[in-house]
């Protein structure tokens, strides 16, 4: 295996990597040998269908492989190619995504499939920039698709790769900065075995996922142990370095599951979230949202509560607090049932609610919190 380390690379990163330059000539060979023996058998491996690779990459963006596998198989069985996805109804796409969270991923997949159908005659574009231009596809996903499907030499650098490289070279540069991302991407590119770019990238990710894991890397059996600077410094846990500037905000959600009518023929009310955001176009029960926690007395003083529920409505607390962590928000959700022998909503029903038979609720795509509640009711 031949490596060509550019002058520019030396001059830019000499200070950081010079103690470990010796590893460059045999890095890829060692990595690929490890990969041949240790890789997991996954349905999106060893294929060159860009559509299936794309779907798997999008699913795996915020989801563990174990959980994503089932969703991947189900999604591909229902939408086996670009055309079937592009021509599907958005509600059907969201229903197949239900439980994975981060629904903008599903909406973007759907949108991009339509773009491929309309602008590329249904054929997945085989050029990096054209792939990158599709909605929801960033640098990482474009590199993954083009290298896995066509062996194009674009380095794929995810959290697994950051961690592995940060430890191997004891890189102090934070991985969550633009400068850090650029540096690690360049380093991965220099290490890459370009004729086998797809396999190399898969091996890098797999190594971080299975061997150089976040909390329990087994350095005693690591093929790179003799060259790992973090291990030599007894500082594996200190890498990767993160700047961590993300600020999170707490929100308090109060949901009302209205049960109208007798069991077996009951109806309930849902609202489609139309505002932009990760839950756009998903359905949920009537919701009162607050930036501070509210007790029931405070809730009942709100304008929404007073316009939705008549005096004789009966409320029962079903779930007190369900914590749901998103990248920038932590949601604390509370669920009540609302019942009344004579109907619970003032008429006319607010125009943004729909009334549905309770036993048809599974036909509506819902977000994680709603799904948690509905599952708790059937178990
Ligand atoms: S020796 Fe340990 S820390 Fe270093 S690359 Fe191997 S598994 Fe990761």
GROMACS .gro file of C-alpha atoms and ligand atoms in nm:
model
  387
    1UNK     CA    1   0.000   0.000   0.000
    2UNK     CA    2   0.139   0.338  -0.099
    3UNK     CA    3   0.091   0.663   0.086
    4UNK     CA    4   0.152   1.007  -0.038
    5UNK     CA    5   0.173   1.261   0.243
    6UNK     CA    6   0.157   1.608   0.094
    7UNK     CA    7   0.388   1.895   0.179
    8UNK     CA    8   0.090   2.110   0.266
    9UNK     CA    9  -0.021   1.851   0.515
   10UNK     CA   10   0.317   1.843   0.676
   11UNK     CA   11   0.335   2.217   0.706
   12UNK     CA   12  -0.016   2.255   0.848
   13UNK     CA   13  -0.019   1.967   1.091
   14UNK     CA   14   0.345   1.888   1.144
   15UNK     CA   15   0.341   2.002   1.503
   16UNK     CA   16   0.046   1.787   1.594
   17UNK     CA   17   0.121   1.462   1.420
   18UNK     CA   18   0.495   1.442   1.388
   19UNK     CA   19   0.538   1.217   1.692
   20UNK     CA   20   0.324   0.958   1.521
   21UNK     CA   21   0.418   0.989   1.156
   22UNK     CA   22   0.568   0.640   1.154
   23UNK     CA   23   0.223   0.493   1.153
   24UNK     CA   24   0.125   0.639   0.815
   25UNK     CA   25   0.283   0.376   0.586
   26UNK     CA   26   0.103   0.078   0.734
   27UNK     CA   27  -0.206   0.233   0.892
   28UNK     CA   28  -0.457   0.141   0.620
   29UNK     CA   29  -0.328  -0.212   0.579
   30UNK     CA   30  -0.354  -0.282   0.952
   31UNK     CA   31  -0.698  -0.126   0.965
   32UNK     CA   32  -0.831  -0.327   0.671
   33UNK     CA   33  -0.689  -0.649   0.815
   34UNK     CA   34  -0.872  -0.579   1.138
   35UNK     CA   35  -1.190  -0.498   0.944
   36UNK     CA   36  -1.183  -0.826   0.749
   37UNK     CA   37  -1.191  -1.019   1.075
   38UNK     CA   38  -1.407  -0.797   1.296
   39UNK     CA   39  -1.673  -0.625   1.081
   40UNK     CA   40  -2.038  -0.684   1.155
   41UNK     CA   41  -2.260  -0.834   0.892
   42UNK     CA   42  -2.503  -0.552   0.811
   43UNK     CA   43  -2.739  -0.529   0.514
   44UNK     CA   44  -2.597  -0.197   0.390
   45UNK     CA   45  -2.241  -0.331   0.386
   46UNK     CA   46  -2.084  -0.478   0.072
   47UNK     CA   47  -2.349  -0.325  -0.155
   48UNK     CA   48  -2.313  -0.045  -0.406
   49UNK     CA   49  -2.676   0.067  -0.430
   50UNK     CA   50  -2.654   0.440  -0.344
   51UNK     CA   51  -3.024   0.454  -0.249
   52UNK     CA   52  -2.990   0.185   0.019
   53UNK     CA   53  -2.662   0.332   0.143
   54UNK     CA   54  -2.829   0.672   0.165
   55UNK     CA   55  -3.126   0.538   0.363
   56UNK     CA   56  -2.896   0.353   0.603
   57UNK     CA   57  -2.677   0.660   0.657
   58UNK     CA   58  -2.974   0.883   0.731
   59UNK     CA   59  -3.123   0.631   0.975
   60UNK     CA   60  -2.788   0.587   1.151
   61UNK     CA   61  -2.731   0.961   1.193
   62UNK     CA   62  -2.901   0.972   1.533
   63UNK     CA   63  -2.970   0.604   1.593
   64UNK     CA   64  -2.769   0.307   1.719
   65UNK     CA   65  -2.707   0.028   1.466
   66UNK     CA   66  -2.905  -0.224   1.673
   67UNK     CA   67  -3.219  -0.011   1.672
   68UNK     CA   68  -3.167   0.124   1.320
   69UNK     CA   69  -3.141  -0.221   1.164
   70UNK     CA   70  -3.507  -0.306   1.217
   71UNK     CA   71  -3.617   0.033   1.083
   72UNK     CA   72  -3.388   0.002   0.783
   73UNK     CA   73  -3.531  -0.339   0.687
   74UNK     CA   74  -3.887  -0.215   0.729
   75UNK     CA   75  -3.823   0.106   0.536
   76UNK     CA   76  -3.650  -0.071   0.245
   77UNK     CA   77  -3.924  -0.337   0.230
   78UNK     CA   78  -4.188  -0.063   0.190
   79UNK     CA   79  -3.980   0.181  -0.019
   80UNK     CA   80  -3.730  -0.037  -0.209
   81UNK     CA   81  -3.607   0.235  -0.446
   82UNK     CA   82  -3.605   0.607  -0.517
   83UNK     CA   83  -3.925   0.590  -0.723
   84UNK     CA   84  -4.134   0.416  -0.458
   85UNK     CA   85  -4.019   0.668  -0.198
   86UNK     CA   86  -4.072   0.970  -0.421
   87UNK     CA   87  -4.425   0.862  -0.511
   88UNK     CA   88  -4.530   0.778  -0.154
   89UNK     CA   89  -4.757   0.992   0.056
   90UNK     CA   90  -4.569   1.190   0.325
   91UNK     CA   91  -4.789   1.042   0.597
   92UNK     CA   92  -4.683   0.689   0.494
   93UNK     CA   93  -4.316   0.790   0.504
   94UNK     CA   94  -4.352   0.944   0.850
   95UNK     CA   95  -4.537   0.637   0.977
   96UNK     CA   96  -4.244   0.417   0.871
   97UNK     CA   97  -4.011   0.655   1.054
   98UNK     CA   98  -4.215   0.660   1.371
   99UNK     CA   99  -4.002   0.588   1.676
  100UNK     CA  100  -3.675   0.694   1.516
  101UNK     CA  101  -3.722   1.060   1.608
  102UNK     CA  102  -3.569   1.357   1.424
  103UNK     CA  103  -3.843   1.344   1.164
  104UNK     CA  104  -3.685   1.611   0.946
  105UNK     CA  105  -3.460   1.327   0.828
  106UNK     CA  106  -3.762   1.142   0.685
  107UNK     CA  107  -3.908   1.457   0.532
  108UNK     CA  108  -3.574   1.539   0.368
  109UNK     CA  109  -3.537   1.183   0.236
  110UNK     CA  110  -3.881   1.211   0.081
  111UNK     CA  111  -3.809   1.554  -0.066
  112UNK     CA  112  -3.472   1.447  -0.207
  113UNK     CA  113  -3.624   1.131  -0.362
  114UNK     CA  114  -3.869   1.356  -0.548
  115UNK     CA  115  -3.578   1.573  -0.665
  116UNK     CA  116  -3.395   1.265  -0.797
  117UNK     CA  117  -3.708   1.155  -0.980
  118UNK     CA  118  -3.774   1.497  -1.131
  119UNK     CA  119  -3.424   1.627  -1.198
  120UNK     CA  120  -3.220   1.308  -1.250
  121UNK     CA  121  -3.483   1.086  -1.417
  122UNK     CA  122  -3.499   0.869  -1.107
  123UNK     CA  123  -3.129   0.776  -1.127
  124UNK     CA  124  -2.922   0.851  -0.817
  125UNK     CA  125  -2.657   1.109  -0.920
  126UNK     CA  126  -2.302   0.968  -0.914
  127UNK     CA  127  -2.119   1.293  -0.864
  128UNK     CA  128  -2.019   1.426  -0.521
  129UNK     CA  129  -2.154   1.779  -0.568
  130UNK     CA  130  -2.486   1.659  -0.713
  131UNK     CA  131  -2.528   1.424  -0.416
  132UNK     CA  132  -2.431   1.701  -0.174
  133UNK     CA  133  -2.694   1.930  -0.329
  134UNK     CA  134  -2.979   1.695  -0.234
  135UNK     CA  135  -3.184   1.809   0.063
  136UNK     CA  136  -3.067   1.670   0.396
  137UNK     CA  137  -2.732   1.548   0.263
  138UNK     CA  138  -2.433   1.713   0.426
  139UNK     CA  139  -2.062   1.659   0.368
  140UNK     CA  140  -2.053   1.346   0.580
  141UNK     CA  141  -2.344   1.169   0.407
  142UNK     CA  142  -2.229   1.273   0.058
  143UNK     CA  143  -1.883   1.130   0.136
  144UNK     CA  144  -2.037   0.809   0.269
  145UNK     CA  145  -2.263   0.757  -0.034
  146UNK     CA  146  -2.000   0.836  -0.296
  147UNK     CA  147  -1.722   0.637  -0.133
  148UNK     CA  148  -1.932   0.333  -0.039
  149UNK     CA  149  -2.116   0.316  -0.373
  150UNK     CA  150  -1.843   0.428  -0.617
  151UNK     CA  151  -1.519   0.421  -0.418
  152UNK     CA  152  -1.470   0.796  -0.452
  153UNK     CA  153  -1.188   0.912  -0.218
  154UNK     CA  154  -1.388   1.134   0.018
  155UNK     CA  155  -1.309   1.074   0.387
  156UNK     CA  156  -1.607   0.991   0.606
  157UNK     CA  157  -1.556   1.136   0.952
  158UNK     CA  158  -1.820   1.069   1.215
  159UNK     CA  159  -1.802   1.054   1.596
  160UNK     CA  160  -1.637   0.711   1.580
  161UNK     CA  161  -1.363   0.834   1.350
  162UNK     CA  162  -1.305   1.154   1.550
  163UNK     CA  163  -1.257   0.949   1.864
  164UNK     CA  164  -1.024   0.694   1.710
  165UNK     CA  165  -0.800   0.954   1.542
  166UNK     CA  166  -0.805   1.190   1.839
  167UNK     CA  167  -0.671   0.912   2.061
  168UNK     CA  168  -0.427   0.760   1.816
  169UNK     CA  169  -0.263   1.098   1.751
  170UNK     CA  170  -0.351   1.259   2.089
  171UNK     CA  171  -0.510   1.554   1.909
  172UNK     CA  172  -0.609   1.838   2.145
  173UNK     CA  173  -0.812   2.026   1.885
  174UNK     CA  174  -1.182   2.012   1.983
  175UNK     CA  175  -1.377   1.789   1.742
  176UNK     CA  176  -1.691   2.002   1.761
  177UNK     CA  177  -1.544   2.311   1.593
  178UNK     CA  178  -1.512   2.396   1.224
  179UNK     CA  179  -1.134   2.394   1.254
  180UNK     CA  180  -1.138   2.058   1.432
  181UNK     CA  181  -1.364   1.898   1.172
  182UNK     CA  182  -1.142   2.024   0.892
  183UNK     CA  183  -0.828   1.896   1.060
  184UNK     CA  184  -0.967   1.547   1.128
  185UNK     CA  185  -1.111   1.522   0.776
  186UNK     CA  186  -0.772   1.611   0.630
  187UNK     CA  187  -0.598   1.360   0.852
  188UNK     CA  188  -0.841   1.084   0.755
  189UNK     CA  189  -0.786   1.177   0.389
  190UNK     CA  190  -0.410   1.147   0.427
  191UNK     CA  191  -0.439   0.809   0.594
  192UNK     CA  192  -0.687   0.679   0.338
  193UNK     CA  193  -0.612   0.389   0.109
  194UNK     CA  194  -0.765   0.567  -0.189
  195UNK     CA  195  -0.812   0.271  -0.427
  196UNK     CA  196  -1.022   0.111  -0.151
  197UNK     CA  197  -1.183   0.430  -0.021
  198UNK     CA  198  -1.523   0.276   0.050
  199UNK     CA  199  -1.388  -0.012   0.253
  200UNK     CA  200  -1.137   0.212   0.428
  201UNK     CA  201  -1.412   0.451   0.540
  202UNK     CA  202  -1.634   0.168   0.660
  203UNK     CA  203  -1.340   0.021   0.851
  204UNK     CA  204  -1.264   0.354   1.020
  205UNK     CA  205  -1.623   0.386   1.141
  206UNK     CA  206  -1.639   0.023   1.250
  207UNK     CA  207  -1.311   0.053   1.439
  208UNK     CA  208  -1.445   0.343   1.644
  209UNK     CA  209  -1.776   0.166   1.699
  210UNK     CA  210  -1.636  -0.173   1.804
  211UNK     CA  211  -1.277  -0.132   1.919
  212UNK     CA  212  -1.198   0.230   2.014
  213UNK     CA  213  -1.532   0.273   2.190
  214UNK     CA  214  -1.629   0.582   2.395
  215UNK     CA  215  -1.593   0.440   2.744
  216UNK     CA  216  -1.451   0.087   2.720
  217UNK     CA  217  -1.185   0.063   2.447
  218UNK     CA  218  -1.004  -0.266   2.486
  219UNK     CA  219  -0.653  -0.134   2.427
  220UNK     CA  220  -0.497  -0.468   2.524
  221UNK     CA  221  -0.609  -0.623   2.193
  222UNK     CA  222  -0.586  -0.311   1.976
  223UNK     CA  223  -0.368  -0.350   1.665
  224UNK     CA  224  -0.262   0.015   1.703
  225UNK     CA  225  -0.177  -0.003   2.073
  226UNK     CA  226   0.197   0.025   2.009
  227UNK     CA  227   0.147   0.355   1.826
  228UNK     CA  228  -0.138   0.510   2.019
  229UNK     CA  229  -0.026   0.836   2.177
  230UNK     CA  230  -0.325   0.863   2.411
  231UNK     CA  231  -0.250   0.515   2.545
  232UNK     CA  232   0.119   0.597   2.581
  233UNK     CA  233   0.024   0.904   2.785
  234UNK     CA  234  -0.224   0.701   2.990
  235UNK     CA  235  -0.482   0.956   2.882
  236UNK     CA  236  -0.729   0.763   2.663
  237UNK     CA  237  -1.027   0.902   2.857
  238UNK     CA  238  -0.915   1.260   2.780
  239UNK     CA  239  -0.980   1.220   2.407
  240UNK     CA  240  -1.160   1.337   2.203
  241UNK     CA  241  -1.159   1.696   2.331
  242UNK     CA  242  -1.489   1.882   2.298
  243UNK     CA  243  -1.566   2.249   2.322
  244UNK     CA  244  -1.931   2.177   2.409
  245UNK     CA  245  -2.091   2.512   2.368
  246UNK     CA  246  -2.441   2.376   2.318
  247UNK     CA  247  -2.689   2.542   2.552
  248UNK     CA  248  -2.997   2.344   2.639
  249UNK     CA  249  -3.333   2.486   2.733
  250UNK     CA  250  -3.599   2.319   2.951
  251UNK     CA  251  -3.958   2.305   2.827
  252UNK     CA  252  -4.269   2.169   2.999
  253UNK     CA  253  -4.535   2.002   2.784
  254UNK     CA  254  -4.883   1.920   2.917
  255UNK     CA  255  -5.081   1.685   2.693
  256UNK     CA  256  -5.452   1.614   2.716
  257UNK     CA  257  -5.585   1.283   2.589
  258UNK     CA  258  -5.952   1.356   2.543
  259UNK     CA  259  -6.173   1.048   2.559
  260UNK     CA  260  -6.515   1.130   2.426
  261UNK     CA  261  -6.790   0.871   2.418
  262UNK     CA  262  -6.815   0.515   2.546
  263UNK     CA  263  -6.539   0.255   2.529
  264UNK     CA  264  -6.518   0.084   2.190
  265UNK     CA  265  -6.673   0.384   2.014
  266UNK     CA  266  -6.472   0.660   2.176
  267UNK     CA  267  -6.322   0.950   1.987
  268UNK     CA  268  -6.024   1.166   2.061
  269UNK     CA  269  -5.866   1.486   1.928
  270UNK     CA  270  -5.537   1.537   1.754
  271UNK     CA  271  -5.356   1.835   1.616
  272UNK     CA  272  -5.099   1.832   1.337
  273UNK     CA  273  -4.785   2.030   1.420
  274UNK     CA  274  -4.747   2.261   1.125
  275UNK     CA  275  -4.475   2.487   1.259
  276UNK     CA  276  -4.122   2.428   1.131
  277UNK     CA  277  -3.916   2.198   1.351
  278UNK     CA  278  -3.827   1.838   1.408
  279UNK     CA  279  -4.188   1.736   1.475
  280UNK     CA  280  -4.338   1.915   1.178
  281UNK     CA  281  -4.639   1.731   1.028
  282UNK     CA  282  -4.664   1.486   1.319
  283UNK     CA  283  -4.979   1.453   1.524
  284UNK     CA  284  -5.025   1.504   1.896
  285UNK     CA  285  -5.291   1.556   2.161
  286UNK     CA  286  -5.393   1.908   2.258
  287UNK     CA  287  -5.087   2.059   2.422
  288UNK     CA  288  -5.013   2.341   2.662
  289UNK     CA  289  -4.649   2.436   2.644
  290UNK     CA  290  -4.462   2.632   2.910
  291UNK     CA  291  -4.108   2.747   2.985
  292UNK     CA  292  -4.166   2.690   3.356
  293UNK     CA  293  -4.329   2.394   3.536
  294UNK     CA  294  -4.704   2.442   3.601
  295UNK     CA  295  -4.913   2.270   3.866
  296UNK     CA  296  -5.271   2.176   3.780
  297UNK     CA  297  -5.416   2.498   3.923
  298UNK     CA  298  -5.182   2.707   3.711
  299UNK     CA  299  -5.262   2.495   3.405
  300UNK     CA  300  -5.634   2.545   3.453
  301UNK     CA  301  -5.584   2.923   3.451
  302UNK     CA  302  -5.432   2.924   3.103
  303UNK     CA  303  -5.630   3.058   2.810
  304UNK     CA  304  -5.605   2.732   2.611
  305UNK     CA  305  -5.728   2.522   2.901
  306UNK     CA  306  -6.027   2.747   2.961
  307UNK     CA  307  -6.125   2.757   2.595
  308UNK     CA  308  -6.089   2.381   2.543
  309UNK     CA  309  -6.249   2.224   2.846
  310UNK     CA  310  -6.593   2.279   2.999
  311UNK     CA  311  -6.651   2.298   3.375
  312UNK     CA  312  -6.762   1.937   3.408
  313UNK     CA  313  -6.453   1.784   3.246
  314UNK     CA  314  -6.271   1.530   3.462
  315UNK     CA  315  -5.892   1.509   3.452
  316UNK     CA  316  -5.676   1.216   3.549
  317UNK     CA  317  -5.298   1.232   3.569
  318UNK     CA  318  -5.159   0.937   3.369
  319UNK     CA  319  -4.790   1.017   3.328
  320UNK     CA  320  -4.641   1.266   3.568
  321UNK     CA  321  -4.307   1.346   3.406
  322UNK     CA  322  -4.147   1.189   3.104
  323UNK     CA  323  -3.810   1.342   3.025
  324UNK     CA  324  -3.718   1.366   2.658
  325UNK     CA  325  -3.375   1.498   2.562
  326UNK     CA  326  -3.320   1.665   2.226
  327UNK     CA  327  -3.000   1.831   2.104
  328UNK     CA  328  -3.091   2.180   2.230
  329UNK     CA  329  -3.393   2.115   2.448
  330UNK     CA  330  -3.499   1.898   2.736
  331UNK     CA  331  -3.874   1.837   2.742
  332UNK     CA  332  -4.061   1.731   3.056
  333UNK     CA  333  -4.395   1.593   2.944
  334UNK     CA  334  -4.706   1.529   3.151
  335UNK     CA  335  -5.013   1.345   3.021
  336UNK     CA  336  -5.371   1.374   3.144
  337UNK     CA  337  -5.683   1.200   3.026
  338UNK     CA  338  -5.992   1.417   2.997
  339UNK     CA  339  -6.335   1.257   3.019
  340UNK     CA  340  -6.693   1.367   3.049
  341UNK     CA  341  -7.020   1.193   2.993
  342UNK     CA  342  -7.145   1.480   2.780
  343UNK     CA  343  -6.846   1.558   2.559
  344UNK     CA  344  -6.552   1.764   2.664
  345UNK     CA  345  -6.484   2.028   2.405
  346UNK     CA  346  -6.682   2.344   2.355
  347UNK     CA  347  -6.833   2.351   2.010
  348UNK     CA  348  -6.732   2.447   1.752
  349UNK     CA  349  -6.415   2.242   1.781
  350UNK     CA  350  -6.110   2.464   1.725
  351UNK     CA  351  -6.030   2.446   1.353
  352UNK     CA  352  -5.678   2.308   1.401
  353UNK     CA  353  -5.794   1.995   1.585
  354UNK     CA  354  -5.923   1.683   1.416
  355UNK     CA  355  -6.165   1.443   1.580
  356UNK     CA  356  -6.081   1.078   1.516
  357UNK     CA  357  -6.206   0.739   1.636
  358UNK     CA  358  -5.969   0.641   1.917
  359UNK     CA  359  -5.903   0.300   1.761
  360UNK     CA  360  -5.766   0.465   1.445
  361UNK     CA  361  -5.492   0.661   1.619
  362UNK     CA  362  -5.221   0.426   1.488
  363UNK     CA  363  -5.288   0.556   1.137
  364UNK     CA  364  -5.141   0.894   1.233
  365UNK     CA  365  -4.766   0.949   1.257
  366UNK     CA  366  -4.674   1.068   1.605
  367UNK     CA  367  -4.351   1.174   1.773
  368UNK     CA  368  -4.156   0.987   2.040
  369UNK     CA  369  -4.338   1.133   2.340
  370UNK     CA  370  -4.681   1.052   2.199
  371UNK     CA  371  -4.561   0.705   2.108
  372UNK     CA  372  -4.434   0.653   2.461
  373UNK     CA  373  -4.773   0.749   2.601
  374UNK     CA  374  -4.971   0.532   2.355
  375UNK     CA  375  -4.752   0.231   2.423
  376UNK     CA  376  -4.795   0.279   2.798
  377UNK     CA  377  -5.171   0.260   2.745
  378UNK     CA  378  -5.161  -0.071   2.559
  379UNK     CA  379  -4.908  -0.251   2.779
  380LIG     S1  380  -0.499   0.168   2.187
  380LIG    FE1  381  -0.699   0.201   2.278
  380LIG     S2  382  -0.732   0.421   2.262
  380LIG    FE2  383  -0.565   0.372   2.125
  380LIG     S3  384  -0.662   0.342   1.925
  380LIG    FE3  385  -0.648   0.141   2.026
  380LIG     S4  386  -0.843   0.114   2.132
  380LIG    FE4  387  -0.824   0.333   2.079
   0.00000   0.00000   0.00000
